Short mmCIF file of C-alpha atoms in Angstrom, two decimals:
data_model
loop_
_atom_site.label_atom_id
_atom_site.label_comp_id
_atom_site.label_asym_id
_atom_site.label_seq_id
_atom_site.Cartn_x
_atom_site.Cartn_y
_atom_site.Cartn_z
CA MET A 12 -6.77 31.60 3.62
CA THR A 13 -8.73 28.59 2.42
CA LYS A 14 -8.57 25.12 3.94
CA PHE A 15 -6.87 23.89 0.75
CA GLN A 16 -4.10 26.48 1.03
CA LYS A 17 -3.60 25.68 4.72
CA GLU A 18 -3.27 21.94 3.96
CA ILE A 19 -0.68 22.67 1.24
CA MET A 20 1.27 24.93 3.59
CA ASP A 21 1.21 22.26 6.33
CA MET A 22 2.41 19.69 3.82
CA ALA A 23 5.30 21.97 2.83
CA ARG A 24 6.31 22.43 6.47
CA GLU A 25 6.26 18.67 7.11
CA ARG A 26 8.31 17.91 4.00
CA GLU A 27 10.90 20.52 4.92
CA LYS A 28 11.22 19.00 8.39
CA ARG A 29 11.80 15.59 6.80
CA ARG A 30 14.42 16.99 4.44
CA GLU A 31 16.34 18.31 7.42
CA LYS A 32 16.52 14.77 8.82
CA VAL A 33 18.15 13.16 5.79
CA GLU A 34 18.74 9.48 6.45
CA SER A 35 21.50 7.53 4.86
CA VAL A 36 20.17 4.77 2.65
CA ASP A 37 22.02 1.53 2.20
CA SER A 38 22.56 0.49 -1.37
CA VAL A 39 19.62 -1.56 -2.53
CA ASP A 40 20.17 -4.90 -4.16
CA GLU A 41 17.80 -7.58 -5.37
CA THR A 42 18.05 -9.50 -2.11
CA TYR A 43 16.53 -6.86 0.16
CA GLU A 44 14.33 -8.13 2.93
CA ALA A 45 10.97 -8.20 1.12
CA LYS A 46 9.37 -10.10 3.96
CA GLU A 47 10.34 -7.41 6.44
CA ALA A 48 8.82 -4.58 4.36
CA MET A 49 5.66 -6.56 3.58
CA ASP A 50 5.25 -7.51 7.24
CA GLU A 51 5.51 -3.83 8.15
CA PHE A 52 2.73 -2.94 5.70
CA PHE A 53 0.62 -5.94 6.74
CA GLY A 54 0.82 -4.95 10.41
CA LEU A 55 -0.16 -1.39 9.58
CA ALA A 56 -3.00 -2.56 7.31
CA LYS A 57 -4.27 -4.93 10.00
CA ALA A 58 -4.36 -2.06 12.53
CA ALA A 59 -6.12 0.20 9.99
CA VAL A 60 -8.76 -2.44 9.15
CA SER A 61 -9.37 -3.08 12.84
CA ALA A 62 -9.73 0.65 13.57
CA TYR A 63 -12.11 1.16 10.63
CA ASN A 64 -14.32 -1.77 11.68
CA GLU A 65 -14.32 -0.56 15.29
CA GLY A 66 -15.29 2.92 14.13
CA SER A 67 -18.13 1.61 11.97
CA GLY A 68 -19.43 -0.70 14.69
CA LYS A 69 -19.39 -3.76 12.41
CA LYS A 70 -17.04 -5.77 10.22
CA VAL A 71 -17.06 -3.79 6.98
CA ILE A 72 -13.60 -4.56 5.60
CA SER A 73 -11.29 -7.53 6.11
CA ILE A 74 -7.65 -8.42 5.52
CA TYR A 75 -6.05 -11.71 4.46
CA ARG A 76 -2.52 -12.89 3.78
CA LEU A 77 -2.14 -14.46 0.34
CA PRO A 78 -0.30 -17.80 0.31
CA GLN A 79 2.73 -17.99 -1.98
CA GLU A 80 1.16 -20.95 -3.78
CA LEU A 81 -1.91 -18.90 -4.66
CA LEU A 82 0.22 -16.16 -6.19
CA THR A 83 2.19 -18.71 -8.20
CA LEU A 84 -0.83 -20.70 -9.35
CA PHE A 85 -3.39 -18.03 -10.18
CA LEU A 86 -1.30 -14.99 -10.94
CA ASN A 87 1.56 -16.83 -12.61
CA LEU A 88 4.12 -14.83 -10.64
CA PRO A 89 7.55 -16.47 -10.64
CA GLY A 90 9.81 -16.66 -7.61
CA LYS A 91 8.95 -16.37 -3.97
CA ARG A 92 6.27 -13.72 -3.79
CA MET A 93 4.22 -12.58 -0.85
CA GLY A 94 1.16 -10.47 -0.52
CA PHE A 95 -2.05 -9.64 1.26
CA CYS A 96 -5.43 -8.24 0.34
CA ILE A 97 -7.90 -5.87 1.90
CA ILE A 98 -11.52 -6.50 0.94
CA GLY A 99 -14.26 -3.90 1.26
CA PRO A 100 -17.94 -3.89 0.36
CA GLU A 101 -17.41 -2.79 -3.26
CA ARG A 102 -13.65 -2.88 -3.83
CA PHE A 103 -10.53 -4.79 -2.94
CA VAL A 104 -6.82 -4.03 -2.85
CA VAL A 105 -3.87 -6.40 -3.21
CA PHE A 106 -0.35 -5.66 -1.96
CA LEU A 107 2.34 -7.73 -3.76
CA ASN A 108 6.07 -7.62 -3.32
CA ASP A 109 7.59 -6.56 -6.60
CA ILE A 110 11.09 -7.58 -7.58
CA PRO A 111 13.68 -6.22 -6.92
CA ASN A 112 12.79 -3.78 -4.12
CA GLY A 113 9.20 -2.73 -4.29
CA ILE A 114 5.60 -3.22 -3.38
CA LEU A 115 2.91 -3.10 -6.04
CA VAL A 116 -0.57 -2.09 -4.90
CA LEU A 117 -3.42 -3.11 -7.21
CA GLY A 118 -7.09 -2.28 -6.77
CA GLN A 119 -10.30 -3.35 -8.39
CA LYS A 120 -14.02 -2.83 -8.04
CA LYS A 121 -15.96 -6.01 -7.36
CA GLN A 122 -18.09 -7.36 -10.17
CA SER A 123 -21.70 -8.04 -9.29
CA ALA A 124 -23.32 -11.34 -10.20
CA ALA A 125 -25.69 -9.46 -12.49
CA THR A 126 -22.87 -8.07 -14.63
CA VAL A 127 -23.32 -9.09 -18.24
CA GLY A 128 -20.51 -9.15 -20.77
CA GLN A 129 -16.93 -9.06 -19.63
CA ILE A 130 -16.68 -11.03 -16.39
CA LEU A 131 -13.05 -10.29 -15.63
CA SER A 132 -11.82 -6.74 -15.61
CA LYS A 133 -8.26 -5.57 -15.20
CA ALA A 134 -7.08 -4.42 -11.83
CA ARG A 135 -5.69 -0.92 -11.74
CA GLN A 136 -2.34 -0.05 -10.28
CA LEU A 137 -2.98 2.25 -7.36
CA ILE A 138 0.65 2.84 -6.42
CA LYS A 139 4.08 1.33 -6.82
CA ILE A 140 6.25 1.73 -3.74
CA THR A 141 10.04 1.46 -3.71
CA CYS A 142 11.50 0.22 -0.42
CA LEU A 143 14.93 1.43 0.64
CA LYS A 144 16.62 0.14 3.77
CA SER A 145 18.13 2.70 6.16
CA ALA A 146 19.65 2.45 9.61
CA ASN A 147 16.25 3.28 11.12
CA GLY A 148 14.15 0.87 9.05
CA PHE A 149 12.59 1.32 5.63
CA ILE A 150 12.14 4.46 3.59
CA PHE A 151 9.28 4.25 1.10
CA LYS A 152 9.23 6.23 -2.15
CA ASP A 153 6.73 6.52 -4.99
CA ASN A 154 7.53 6.33 -8.70
CA THR A 155 8.49 10.03 -8.75
CA GLY A 156 11.06 9.50 -5.99
CA ALA A 157 9.05 11.40 -3.38
CA THR A 158 9.25 9.99 0.15
CA LEU A 159 6.01 8.44 1.30
CA ASP A 160 4.59 8.22 4.79
CA ARG A 161 3.35 4.64 5.18
CA GLU A 162 0.46 5.74 7.40
CA ASP A 163 -0.71 8.24 4.76
CA ILE A 164 -0.59 5.48 2.14
CA MET A 165 -2.72 3.24 4.33
CA LYS A 166 -5.25 6.01 5.04
CA HIS A 167 -5.75 6.49 1.29
CA ILE A 168 -6.02 2.74 0.67
CA ILE A 169 -8.59 2.26 3.46
CA SER A 170 -10.54 5.26 2.16
CA TRP A 171 -10.55 3.84 -1.39
CA VAL A 172 -11.44 0.26 -0.46
CA SER A 173 -14.22 1.29 1.94
CA GLU A 174 -16.14 3.45 -0.57
#
């Protein structure tokens, strides 16, 4: 059996275990606690950035909260939005709360000063996460409806931004 097959089998076992523990999800409305979900991701991202920098022996990536005024002014996002960014040597990622009950994760490669031509390039959507509130906290789902593990999401984001 190859490593690939073993990883797929392990994934299947984990998903089946999760299906057995079906959580009841409260109905989601437009007034869900966006701050709570974003704070959960920010705390996890902060721990991941710290662990990566500790592992590398130097400050390679950093994390910053984005002030609401910045999002309103520069990104022209209406309403009370919140977000944070993770900045690596060559790439950066921005987490934004997305109305009504989601988190939008955008990523972009940094442009070097020597780049000629188009100065601004479009950020790419890395993932869109739907947040559902349950009795035990939040349940995160991707655009296909599959349940996401927030730690797995963060591992992939840190891997991408640190390349």
